[in-house]
């Protein structure tokens, strides 16, 4: 019998089951079996479910994201806006797969990898994630120092306060309370609307930028690399781990998958809207100032430049936007690490558990926050090297993380009737291999700075062709699988289907092709990490 949680409301006492969904904007009782599909009921259900999709997307518009978009507008004007609509399907395809994985399996992404591919791959996936997340959180705290530096606040004051606030928000013992705190950051993200108004934008040039692929200053390796950076900053490995675990923590089941898909689509729309407005702000603000246009330095310099061109209010508003992005990014990335740590250790990983009931979960969160904040406070810490490492290391880990998602979403033992449809395998195969090509380019250009744009173009073309081939092969395989195991078509049956306990599953049998993919991924990881370490040591020792 599930334990009940009581809440005092006036003189009455309301009891909540542990399986009830208690979101920031509403509650869905597990006992509510009503089949009503009225618009009002659908809307209230959506309000209760929304959260994981929007938070993961806004969380990726972190300090690095805001800085990248500001740099795009300052250095390239509106010429890169056409890249943003392309990001939406990429985000949706990737995140929709972990929506199904979380709702159907009821376990986190790291745990699922360990159970289906072995503990070795589970540990490889989280060790890389832990290191990347640590570097990322350090850059988020650097964003805090840059944003509050605009107001002349010392980093020795603002960083500890930000760290304590993050731990306090997360260790409240209530998923609903945490989600409401996160939606404060989400709503603060819309401060980009009054910010862009200060720049007096014109709709015509913005719409033209959306539909006209070009790069101001011409195509060269630096510009191509930056275009990839714009796309890459919105697709990060931690996003897949976060959304799947957050869906499990919120107790969403297959019955709510369509609502969570809407949540994910809304989140991708909010992300691209914010990116568009930041690019437009810096483009219109700096385009007529030769000393600023094309001379991006960092987030603090952008705020100071907006102060100079648009007034103090605009500069202050951008600083607040950067601060908000840093906080929501740090909160999301750090929680991802705590979730993954719990998956591997078998610890209780839920925001609904008290500190005393889930000490390992909360301690892992607090330790990461403390270490990352401490690094930023070290005088003359190589934060620029951290930013470089985050970009390159994320590029190395991203293909591995996404390929596991694709393999798991074709595992009928795991997803049953929720496995990928053939057409989705074609799309996912194309998206993943193109991102693989982009990640390879980011890694190569980080280590070898003088690569020509022609070489980069060849890599992208090869990745696209490989993606089409891989997608077709996966589609053919899934069509054969459907014929052997017909899909459950009845909606009620699909909504009730969930993955059996891991002990009851048949072992995952890897075909020669999939085994080759995993071996190739391992080789890619070893080579990529080796090159990155070599470059980091070289930069650390001051050799160029």
Short mmCIF file of C-alpha atoms in Angstrom, two decimals:
data_model
loop_
_atom_site.label_atom_id
_atom_site.label_comp_id
_atom_site.label_asym_id
_atom_site.label_seq_id
_atom_site.Cartn_x
_atom_site.Cartn_y
_atom_site.Cartn_z
CA UNK A 1 0.00 0.00 0.00
CA UNK A 2 1.51 3.34 -1.01
CA UNK A 3 2.36 5.82 1.67
CA UNK A 4 0.18 8.92 1.82
CA UNK A 5 1.35 12.48 2.28
CA UNK A 6 -0.96 14.84 4.18
CA UNK A 7 -1.33 18.57 3.74
CA UNK A 8 -3.37 20.84 6.00
CA UNK A 9 -5.76 23.11 4.11
CA UNK A 10 -7.75 25.29 6.49
CA UNK A 11 -9.55 22.79 8.73
CA UNK A 12 -9.53 19.95 6.23
CA UNK A 13 -6.72 17.53 5.52
CA UNK A 14 -5.87 16.55 1.94
CA UNK A 15 -4.01 13.27 1.38
CA UNK A 16 -1.68 12.75 -1.58
CA UNK A 17 -0.53 9.37 -2.80
CA UNK A 18 3.14 8.94 -3.66
CA UNK A 19 2.05 8.25 -7.24
CA UNK A 20 0.11 11.50 -7.62
CA UNK A 21 1.66 14.04 -9.98
CA UNK A 22 2.17 17.32 -8.13
CA UNK A 23 3.50 19.88 -10.60
CA UNK A 24 4.14 23.58 -10.22
CA UNK A 25 0.72 24.50 -11.62
CA UNK A 26 -1.54 21.65 -10.59
CA UNK A 27 -2.05 18.11 -9.31
CA UNK A 28 -3.12 14.93 -11.09
CA UNK A 29 -4.34 12.24 -8.75
CA UNK A 30 -3.39 8.69 -9.59
CA UNK A 31 -6.94 7.62 -8.68
CA UNK A 32 -8.42 9.97 -11.27
CA UNK A 33 -9.49 7.53 -13.98
CA UNK A 34 -11.88 9.90 -15.70
CA UNK A 35 -11.95 9.49 -19.46
CA UNK A 36 -13.20 13.04 -19.99
CA UNK A 37 -11.25 14.80 -22.76
CA UNK A 38 -12.84 18.26 -22.44
CA UNK A 39 -10.72 21.27 -23.34
CA UNK A 40 -10.74 22.50 -19.73
CA UNK A 41 -9.59 19.15 -18.35
CA UNK A 42 -6.91 18.84 -21.03
CA UNK A 43 -5.61 22.33 -20.24
CA UNK A 44 -5.43 21.71 -16.48
CA UNK A 45 -3.71 18.38 -17.09
CA UNK A 46 -1.13 20.05 -19.33
CA UNK A 47 -0.49 22.70 -16.67
CA UNK A 48 0.19 19.98 -14.11
CA UNK A 49 2.50 18.02 -16.43
CA UNK A 50 4.59 20.88 -17.89
CA UNK A 51 7.99 21.38 -16.35
CA UNK A 52 10.71 18.92 -17.38
CA UNK A 53 10.61 19.91 -21.07
CA UNK A 54 10.54 23.67 -20.53
CA UNK A 55 13.11 23.62 -17.71
CA UNK A 56 15.62 21.48 -19.63
CA UNK A 57 15.38 23.76 -22.66
CA UNK A 58 15.62 27.04 -20.74
CA UNK A 59 18.40 25.50 -18.63
CA UNK A 60 20.44 25.04 -21.79
CA UNK A 61 20.10 28.77 -22.52
CA UNK A 62 22.70 29.17 -19.78
CA UNK A 63 25.61 31.59 -19.40
CA UNK A 64 27.40 30.02 -22.36
CA UNK A 65 24.24 30.12 -24.47
CA UNK A 66 23.49 33.78 -23.74
CA UNK A 67 27.11 34.72 -24.46
CA UNK A 68 27.09 32.76 -27.74
CA UNK A 69 23.89 34.43 -28.95
CA UNK A 70 25.15 37.87 -27.90
CA UNK A 71 28.36 37.20 -29.81
CA UNK A 72 26.38 36.08 -32.88
CA UNK A 73 24.54 39.41 -32.98
CA UNK A 74 27.56 41.54 -32.14
CA UNK A 75 29.95 39.92 -34.63
CA UNK A 76 27.60 38.75 -37.40
CA UNK A 77 24.48 40.92 -37.09
CA UNK A 78 21.27 39.13 -38.07
CA UNK A 79 22.98 36.91 -40.65
CA UNK A 80 22.93 33.77 -38.43
CA UNK A 81 19.24 33.86 -37.49
CA UNK A 82 18.51 31.16 -40.11
CA UNK A 83 20.29 28.62 -37.90
CA UNK A 84 17.72 28.92 -35.09
CA UNK A 85 14.65 27.34 -36.80
CA UNK A 86 16.88 24.36 -37.65
CA UNK A 87 17.51 23.83 -33.94
CA UNK A 88 13.86 23.16 -33.06
CA UNK A 89 13.49 19.76 -34.80
CA UNK A 90 16.91 18.69 -33.52
CA UNK A 91 15.90 19.46 -29.94
CA UNK A 92 12.50 17.81 -30.28
CA UNK A 93 13.81 14.60 -31.89
CA UNK A 94 16.50 14.11 -29.23
CA UNK A 95 14.43 14.99 -26.19
CA UNK A 96 11.27 13.18 -27.32
CA UNK A 97 13.18 9.91 -27.18
CA UNK A 98 14.06 10.36 -23.50
CA UNK A 99 10.47 11.46 -22.80
CA UNK A 100 9.33 7.97 -23.80
CA UNK A 101 12.25 6.28 -22.06
CA UNK A 102 11.53 8.03 -18.76
CA UNK A 103 7.75 7.60 -18.80
CA UNK A 104 7.79 3.94 -19.91
CA UNK A 105 10.76 2.60 -17.91
CA UNK A 106 10.46 4.62 -14.71
CA UNK A 107 14.26 4.71 -14.29
CA UNK A 108 16.97 7.24 -15.05
CA UNK A 109 19.06 7.34 -18.21
CA UNK A 110 22.34 6.27 -16.55
CA UNK A 111 20.68 3.31 -14.85
CA UNK A 112 19.04 2.21 -18.09
CA UNK A 113 22.37 2.29 -19.95
CA UNK A 114 23.95 0.18 -17.19
CA UNK A 115 21.11 -2.36 -17.22
CA UNK A 116 21.00 -2.83 -20.99
CA UNK A 117 24.64 -2.35 -22.04
CA UNK A 118 26.53 -3.30 -18.88
CA UNK A 119 28.04 -1.47 -15.92
CA UNK A 120 31.18 -0.58 -17.87
CA UNK A 121 29.25 1.56 -20.37
CA UNK A 122 27.10 2.96 -17.58
CA UNK A 123 30.20 4.10 -15.71
CA UNK A 124 31.89 5.44 -18.84
CA UNK A 125 28.80 7.51 -19.62
CA UNK A 126 28.53 9.04 -16.14
CA UNK A 127 32.25 9.61 -15.55
CA UNK A 128 32.39 11.74 -18.68
CA UNK A 129 29.13 13.43 -17.69
CA UNK A 130 30.42 14.23 -14.19
CA UNK A 131 33.57 15.88 -15.54
CA UNK A 132 31.69 17.83 -18.21
CA UNK A 133 29.05 18.98 -15.73
CA UNK A 134 31.71 20.12 -13.27
CA UNK A 135 33.38 22.24 -15.93
CA UNK A 136 29.98 23.55 -17.07
CA UNK A 137 28.89 24.56 -13.56
CA UNK A 138 32.21 26.36 -13.09
CA UNK A 139 31.46 28.40 -16.23
CA UNK A 140 27.96 29.13 -14.86
CA UNK A 141 29.49 30.61 -11.70
CA UNK A 142 31.85 32.58 -13.94
CA UNK A 143 28.68 33.92 -15.58
CA UNK A 144 27.44 34.97 -12.14
CA UNK A 145 30.65 36.95 -11.54
CA UNK A 146 30.45 38.64 -14.96
CA UNK A 147 26.77 39.58 -14.60
CA UNK A 148 27.08 40.97 -11.09
CA UNK A 149 30.42 42.53 -11.98
CA UNK A 150 28.34 45.01 -13.99
CA UNK A 151 26.91 46.17 -10.64
CA UNK A 152 30.40 46.14 -9.03
CA UNK A 153 29.56 43.20 -6.75
CA UNK A 154 32.64 41.23 -5.67
CA UNK A 155 32.80 37.60 -6.82
CA UNK A 156 33.80 36.65 -3.25
CA UNK A 157 30.33 37.77 -2.17
CA UNK A 158 28.07 36.80 -5.08
CA UNK A 159 29.43 33.31 -5.81
CA UNK A 160 28.98 31.93 -2.24
CA UNK A 161 25.48 33.44 -2.04
CA UNK A 162 24.55 31.89 -5.40
CA UNK A 163 25.92 28.50 -4.28
CA UNK A 164 23.95 28.54 -1.01
CA UNK A 165 20.78 29.57 -2.88
CA UNK A 166 21.12 26.68 -5.34
CA UNK A 167 21.54 24.11 -2.56
CA UNK A 168 18.63 25.58 -0.57
CA UNK A 169 16.28 25.46 -3.57
CA UNK A 170 17.15 21.87 -4.36
CA UNK A 171 17.18 20.45 -0.81
CA UNK A 172 13.68 21.70 0.06
CA UNK A 173 12.29 18.13 0.13
CA UNK A 174 9.51 18.90 -2.35
CA UNK A 175 9.54 18.37 -6.11
CA UNK A 176 6.67 20.87 -6.50
CA UNK A 177 8.53 23.54 -4.50
CA UNK A 178 11.69 22.99 -6.57
CA UNK A 179 9.74 23.17 -9.84
CA UNK A 180 8.09 26.41 -8.78
CA UNK A 181 11.50 27.91 -8.00
CA UNK A 182 12.71 26.84 -11.43
CA UNK A 183 9.71 28.46 -13.11
CA UNK A 184 10.74 31.75 -11.50
CA UNK A 185 13.95 31.44 -13.54
CA UNK A 186 11.92 30.41 -16.61
CA UNK A 187 9.70 33.48 -16.37
CA UNK A 188 12.75 35.70 -15.76
CA UNK A 189 14.02 34.41 -19.10
CA UNK A 190 11.33 36.57 -20.74
CA UNK A 191 13.18 39.71 -19.62
CA UNK A 192 14.73 39.47 -23.09
CA UNK A 193 11.47 40.98 -24.41
CA UNK A 194 11.86 44.41 -22.76
CA UNK A 195 15.60 44.15 -23.44
CA UNK A 196 15.13 43.91 -27.22
CA UNK A 197 12.62 46.78 -27.13
CA UNK A 198 15.44 49.07 -25.97
CA UNK A 199 17.27 48.25 -29.22
CA UNK A 200 14.30 49.42 -31.39
CA UNK A 201 14.35 46.33 -33.68
CA UNK A 202 12.71 46.16 -37.11
CA UNK A 203 10.69 43.08 -38.02
CA UNK A 204 11.65 43.07 -41.71
CA UNK A 205 15.41 42.43 -41.29
CA UNK A 206 14.69 39.80 -38.60
CA UNK A 207 12.31 37.86 -40.84
CA UNK A 208 14.79 38.17 -43.71
CA UNK A 209 17.53 36.73 -41.47
CA UNK A 210 15.33 33.72 -40.64
CA UNK A 211 14.82 32.71 -44.28
CA UNK A 212 18.13 33.78 -45.87
CA UNK A 213 21.10 31.48 -45.16
CA UNK A 214 24.26 33.56 -45.22
CA UNK A 215 27.20 34.54 -43.04
CA UNK A 216 28.22 38.18 -42.69
CA UNK A 217 31.82 38.59 -43.83
CA UNK A 218 31.75 35.47 -46.00
CA UNK A 219 32.27 31.77 -45.37
CA UNK A 220 35.54 30.87 -43.65
CA UNK A 221 36.60 28.29 -41.07
CA UNK A 222 36.06 30.68 -38.15
CA UNK A 223 32.54 31.54 -39.28
CA UNK A 224 31.64 27.90 -39.97
CA UNK A 225 32.92 26.91 -36.56
CA UNK A 226 30.84 29.63 -34.93
CA UNK A 227 27.69 28.52 -36.79
CA UNK A 228 28.27 25.03 -35.42
CA UNK A 229 28.78 26.57 -31.98
CA UNK A 230 25.40 28.32 -32.20
CA UNK A 231 23.69 25.02 -32.99
CA UNK A 232 25.81 23.05 -30.54
CA UNK A 233 25.17 25.32 -27.57
CA UNK A 234 21.50 24.27 -27.57
CA UNK A 235 22.16 20.50 -27.68
CA UNK A 236 24.11 19.19 -24.69
CA UNK A 237 24.66 15.67 -23.28
CA UNK A 238 23.29 16.54 -19.84
CA UNK A 239 19.87 17.38 -21.32
CA UNK A 240 19.04 13.74 -22.06
CA UNK A 241 20.06 12.61 -18.57
CA UNK A 242 18.16 15.48 -16.92
CA UNK A 243 14.81 15.21 -18.70
CA UNK A 244 14.51 11.44 -18.34
CA UNK A 245 15.31 11.51 -14.61
CA UNK A 246 13.12 14.55 -14.02
CA UNK A 247 10.17 12.81 -15.71
CA UNK A 248 10.72 9.79 -13.45
CA UNK A 249 10.98 12.05 -10.39
CA UNK A 250 7.71 13.75 -11.36
CA UNK A 251 6.06 10.30 -11.65
CA UNK A 252 4.93 10.74 -15.26
CA UNK A 253 3.83 7.50 -16.95
CA UNK A 254 2.95 6.59 -20.58
CA UNK A 255 -0.52 8.04 -20.02
CA UNK A 256 1.06 11.53 -19.98
CA UNK A 257 3.58 11.17 -22.81
CA UNK A 258 1.64 13.34 -25.28
CA UNK A 259 1.41 16.13 -22.69
CA UNK A 260 5.14 15.89 -22.04
CA UNK A 261 5.76 16.07 -25.78
CA UNK A 262 3.85 19.37 -25.81
CA UNK A 263 5.97 20.49 -22.84
CA UNK A 264 9.12 19.71 -24.82
CA UNK A 265 7.88 21.54 -27.93
CA UNK A 266 6.97 24.59 -25.84
CA UNK A 267 10.42 24.51 -24.25
CA UNK A 268 12.19 24.42 -27.63
CA UNK A 269 10.06 27.35 -28.80
CA UNK A 270 10.92 29.40 -25.70
CA UNK A 271 14.62 28.61 -26.18
CA UNK A 272 14.69 29.72 -29.81
CA UNK A 273 12.61 32.85 -29.05
CA UNK A 274 15.06 33.93 -26.34
CA UNK A 275 18.03 33.25 -28.63
CA UNK A 276 16.42 35.30 -31.42
CA UNK A 277 15.79 38.29 -29.17
CA UNK A 278 19.33 38.26 -27.74
CA UNK A 279 20.84 38.16 -31.24
CA UNK A 280 18.51 40.95 -32.37
CA UNK A 281 19.39 43.09 -29.34
CA UNK A 282 23.14 43.05 -29.89
CA UNK A 283 22.81 43.25 -33.67
CA UNK A 284 20.68 46.41 -33.63
CA UNK A 285 22.57 47.93 -30.67
CA UNK A 286 26.08 47.56 -32.09
CA UNK A 287 25.65 47.58 -35.88
CA UNK A 288 26.29 51.34 -36.16
CA UNK A 289 29.21 51.43 -33.71
CA UNK A 290 32.43 50.35 -35.42
CA UNK A 291 34.34 50.13 -32.13
CA UNK A 292 31.85 47.51 -30.81
CA UNK A 293 30.51 45.64 -33.84
CA UNK A 294 32.62 42.56 -34.51
CA UNK A 295 34.51 42.88 -31.22
CA UNK A 296 32.85 40.52 -28.74
CA UNK A 297 34.79 39.98 -25.50
CA UNK A 298 32.47 38.49 -22.85
CA UNK A 299 29.08 38.94 -21.18
CA UNK A 300 30.23 41.81 -18.98
CA UNK A 301 31.58 43.70 -21.98
CA UNK A 302 28.23 43.20 -23.76
CA UNK A 303 26.35 44.68 -20.79
CA UNK A 304 28.76 47.63 -20.70
CA UNK A 305 28.40 48.09 -24.46
CA UNK A 306 24.60 48.13 -24.21
CA UNK A 307 24.94 50.68 -21.41
CA UNK A 308 26.97 52.84 -23.79
CA UNK A 309 24.69 52.48 -26.84
CA UNK A 310 21.19 52.01 -25.37
CA UNK A 311 21.46 53.36 -21.84
CA UNK A 312 21.98 52.09 -18.32
CA UNK A 313 18.63 50.27 -18.19
CA UNK A 314 19.54 48.06 -21.15
CA UNK A 315 22.95 47.22 -19.72
CA UNK A 316 21.44 46.35 -16.34
CA UNK A 317 18.71 44.24 -17.95
CA UNK A 318 21.23 42.22 -19.96
CA UNK A 319 23.27 41.64 -16.80
CA UNK A 320 20.14 40.31 -15.05
CA UNK A 321 19.36 38.06 -18.05
CA UNK A 322 22.92 36.68 -17.89
CA UNK A 323 22.64 36.15 -14.12
CA UNK A 324 19.33 34.33 -14.51
CA UNK A 325 20.78 32.13 -17.28
CA UNK A 326 23.77 31.27 -15.10
CA UNK A 327 21.57 30.26 -12.16
CA UNK A 328 19.09 28.13 -14.11
CA UNK A 329 21.96 26.48 -15.98
CA UNK A 330 23.85 25.69 -12.77
CA UNK A 331 20.71 24.35 -11.08
CA UNK A 332 19.81 22.06 -14.00
CA UNK A 333 23.30 20.75 -14.72
CA UNK A 334 24.09 20.08 -11.06
CA UNK A 335 20.81 18.26 -10.49
CA UNK A 336 21.60 16.12 -13.55
CA UNK A 337 24.82 15.01 -11.86
CA UNK A 338 22.98 14.14 -8.64
CA UNK A 339 20.40 12.11 -10.57
CA UNK A 340 23.12 10.19 -12.47
CA UNK A 341 25.10 9.58 -9.27
CA UNK A 342 21.99 8.10 -7.69
CA UNK A 343 21.40 5.90 -10.75
CA UNK A 344 24.87 4.38 -10.55
CA UNK A 345 25.03 4.06 -6.75
CA UNK A 346 21.47 2.83 -6.37
CA UNK A 347 20.80 5.77 -4.04
CA UNK A 348 17.41 7.38 -3.53
CA UNK A 349 17.31 10.18 -6.08
CA UNK A 350 14.18 12.24 -5.69
CA UNK A 351 13.49 15.87 -4.88
CA UNK A 352 10.46 14.70 -2.90
CA UNK A 353 12.70 13.04 -0.32
CA UNK A 354 14.02 14.91 2.69
CA UNK A 355 17.72 15.55 3.22
CA UNK A 356 17.92 12.86 5.93
CA UNK A 357 16.16 10.35 3.65
CA UNK A 358 18.38 10.93 0.59
CA UNK A 359 21.71 12.15 1.91
CA UNK A 360 23.85 10.76 -0.91
CA UNK A 361 21.64 12.46 -3.49
CA UNK A 362 21.79 15.88 -1.86
CA UNK A 363 25.44 15.58 -0.80
CA UNK A 364 26.49 14.87 -4.39
CA UNK A 365 24.61 18.01 -5.47
CA UNK A 366 26.12 20.16 -2.71
CA UNK A 367 29.67 18.88 -3.27
CA UNK A 368 29.58 19.67 -6.99
CA UNK A 369 28.22 23.17 -6.33
CA UNK A 370 30.89 23.80 -3.67
CA UNK A 371 33.80 22.58 -5.81
CA UNK A 372 32.68 24.50 -8.92
CA UNK A 373 32.15 27.70 -6.90
CA UNK A 374 35.52 27.21 -5.22
CA UNK A 375 37.33 26.95 -8.58
CA UNK A 376 35.85 30.26 -9.71
CA UNK A 377 37.01 31.97 -6.51
CA UNK A 378 40.65 30.94 -7.03
CA UNK A 379 42.62 34.04 -8.13
CA UNK A 380 43.65 33.88 -11.79
CA UNK A 381 41.81 30.58 -12.34
CA UNK A 382 41.98 29.59 -16.06
CA UNK A 383 38.25 30.08 -16.70
CA UNK A 384 38.87 30.69 -20.39
CA UNK A 385 40.42 27.22 -20.60
CA UNK A 386 37.31 25.82 -18.87
CA UNK A 387 35.04 27.36 -21.51
CA UNK A 388 37.19 25.84 -24.25
CA UNK A 389 37.17 22.44 -22.53
CA UNK A 390 33.37 22.52 -22.05
CA UNK A 391 32.78 23.18 -25.74
CA UNK A 392 35.14 20.46 -26.95
CA UNK A 393 34.30 17.85 -24.29
CA UNK A 394 30.56 18.29 -24.87
CA UNK A 395 31.23 17.65 -28.55
CA UNK A 396 33.03 14.41 -27.66
CA UNK A 397 30.30 13.09 -25.34
CA UNK A 398 27.24 14.16 -27.33
CA UNK A 399 27.33 11.41 -30.02
CA UNK A 400 27.76 8.66 -27.41
CA UNK A 401 24.85 9.94 -25.34
CA UNK A 402 22.50 10.26 -28.32
CA UNK A 403 23.39 6.91 -29.87
CA UNK A 404 22.53 5.17 -26.61
CA UNK A 405 19.14 6.91 -26.72
CA UNK A 406 18.57 5.70 -30.28
CA UNK A 407 19.57 2.12 -29.44
CA UNK A 408 17.36 2.07 -26.32
CA UNK A 409 14.41 3.47 -28.29
CA UNK A 410 14.70 0.49 -30.64
CA UNK A 411 14.87 -2.03 -27.78
CA UNK A 412 11.44 -3.70 -27.62
CA UNK A 413 12.23 -5.24 -24.23
CA UNK A 414 12.55 -1.70 -22.86
CA UNK A 415 9.85 0.24 -24.72
CA UNK A 416 7.47 -2.42 -26.06
CA UNK A 417 4.85 -0.63 -28.17
CA UNK A 418 6.64 2.70 -27.63
CA UNK A 419 9.72 1.84 -29.72
CA UNK A 420 10.73 4.19 -32.53
CA UNK A 421 8.64 4.05 -35.68
CA UNK A 422 10.60 3.50 -38.94
CA UNK A 423 10.24 7.13 -40.09
CA UNK A 424 11.53 8.38 -36.73
CA UNK A 425 14.61 6.18 -37.06
CA UNK A 426 15.36 7.80 -40.41
CA UNK A 427 15.05 11.30 -38.93
CA UNK A 428 16.92 10.43 -35.73
CA UNK A 429 19.72 8.71 -37.66
CA UNK A 430 20.17 11.79 -39.85
CA UNK A 431 20.06 14.23 -36.91
CA UNK A 432 22.50 12.21 -34.80
CA UNK A 433 25.09 11.72 -37.52
CA UNK A 434 24.99 15.39 -38.53
CA UNK A 435 25.52 16.32 -34.88
CA UNK A 436 28.28 13.73 -34.78
CA UNK A 437 29.93 15.52 -37.69
CA UNK A 438 29.51 18.86 -35.91
CA UNK A 439 30.95 17.49 -32.69
CA UNK A 440 33.92 16.09 -34.59
CA UNK A 441 34.47 19.52 -36.16
CA UNK A 442 34.32 21.24 -32.77
CA UNK A 443 36.80 18.74 -31.36
CA UNK A 444 39.18 18.92 -34.34
CA UNK A 445 39.19 22.72 -34.54
CA UNK A 446 39.73 23.01 -30.79
CA UNK A 447 42.91 20.96 -31.13
CA UNK A 448 43.97 22.00 -34.64
CA UNK A 449 43.09 25.66 -35.12
CA UNK A 450 44.15 26.01 -38.78
CA UNK A 451 41.70 23.62 -40.41
CA UNK A 452 40.31 24.94 -43.72
CA UNK A 453 36.57 25.50 -44.28
CA UNK A 454 36.71 22.99 -47.17
CA UNK A 455 37.71 20.18 -44.78
CA UNK A 456 34.91 21.14 -42.41
CA UNK A 457 32.39 21.07 -45.27
CA UNK A 458 33.56 17.60 -46.33
CA UNK A 459 33.06 16.33 -42.76
CA UNK A 460 29.48 17.64 -42.70
CA UNK A 461 28.67 16.15 -46.12
CA UNK A 462 30.06 12.75 -45.11
CA UNK A 463 28.08 12.90 -41.85
CA UNK A 464 24.88 13.73 -43.73
CA UNK A 465 25.30 10.85 -46.18
CA UNK A 466 26.16 8.48 -43.32
CA UNK A 467 23.07 9.69 -41.48
CA UNK A 468 20.77 8.91 -44.39
CA UNK A 469 22.28 5.42 -44.75
CA UNK A 470 22.12 4.75 -41.00
CA UNK A 471 18.52 5.96 -40.83
CA UNK A 472 17.44 3.72 -43.72
CA UNK A 473 19.14 0.68 -42.17
CA UNK A 474 17.47 1.35 -38.82
CA UNK A 475 14.12 1.84 -40.51
CA UNK A 476 14.42 -1.48 -42.36
CA UNK A 477 15.36 -3.21 -39.12
CA UNK A 478 12.39 -1.71 -37.25
CA UNK A 479 9.98 -2.67 -40.08
CA UNK A 480 11.13 -6.31 -39.82
CA UNK A 481 10.80 -6.11 -36.03
CA UNK A 482 7.23 -4.77 -36.33
CA UNK A 483 6.27 -7.67 -38.57
CA UNK A 484 7.58 -10.16 -36.01
CA UNK A 485 6.08 -8.22 -33.07
CA UNK A 486 2.99 -6.25 -34.16
CA UNK A 487 2.58 -2.92 -32.37
CA UNK A 488 -0.10 -2.51 -29.70
CA UNK A 489 -2.56 -0.17 -31.41
CA UNK A 490 -5.21 0.36 -28.74
CA UNK A 491 -4.55 3.63 -26.93
CA UNK A 492 -5.60 2.27 -23.54
CA UNK A 493 -3.19 -0.67 -23.87
CA UNK A 494 -0.27 1.56 -24.85
CA UNK A 495 -0.95 3.91 -21.96
CA UNK A 496 -0.83 1.02 -19.47
CA UNK A 497 2.31 -0.61 -20.89
CA UNK A 498 5.47 -0.09 -18.81
CA UNK A 499 8.84 -1.80 -18.77
CA UNK A 500 8.92 -4.89 -16.54
CA UNK A 501 11.46 -5.07 -13.71
CA UNK A 502 15.02 -5.29 -15.02
CA UNK A 503 15.42 -8.81 -13.60
CA UNK A 504 12.57 -10.02 -15.81
CA UNK A 505 13.96 -8.63 -19.06
CA UNK A 506 15.73 -10.78 -21.57
CA UNK A 507 19.41 -9.78 -21.86
CA UNK A 508 20.18 -7.21 -24.52
CA UNK A 509 21.63 -9.02 -27.53
CA UNK A 510 23.82 -6.77 -29.62
CA UNK A 511 23.95 -7.44 -33.34
CA UNK A 512 27.38 -7.30 -35.02
CA UNK A 513 26.47 -3.89 -36.43
CA UNK A 514 25.50 -2.41 -33.07
CA UNK A 515 28.53 -3.96 -31.39
CA UNK A 516 30.70 -2.28 -34.04
CA UNK A 517 28.99 1.04 -33.28
CA UNK A 518 29.82 0.73 -29.57
CA UNK A 519 33.44 -0.22 -30.32
CA UNK A 520 33.68 2.77 -32.67
CA UNK A 521 32.24 5.03 -29.99
CA UNK A 522 34.79 3.80 -27.47
CA UNK A 523 37.63 4.49 -29.91
CA UNK A 524 36.16 7.95 -30.62
CA UNK A 525 36.04 8.70 -26.88
CA UNK A 526 39.63 7.57 -26.29
CA UNK A 527 41.02 9.55 -29.24
CA UNK A 528 38.90 12.62 -28.48
CA UNK A 529 39.77 12.74 -24.79
CA UNK A 530 43.43 12.15 -25.58
CA UNK A 531 43.54 15.05 -28.04
CA UNK A 532 41.67 17.32 -25.64
CA UNK A 533 44.00 16.51 -22.75
CA UNK A 534 47.03 17.17 -24.94
CA UNK A 535 45.65 20.55 -26.02
CA UNK A 536 44.67 21.48 -22.44
CA UNK A 537 48.15 20.67 -21.13
CA UNK A 538 49.68 22.66 -23.96
CA UNK A 539 47.52 25.69 -23.19
CA UNK A 540 48.06 25.30 -19.44
CA UNK A 541 51.82 25.36 -19.90
CA UNK A 542 51.52 28.46 -22.05
CA UNK A 543 52.54 26.89 -25.40
CA UNK A 544 50.59 28.06 -28.46
#
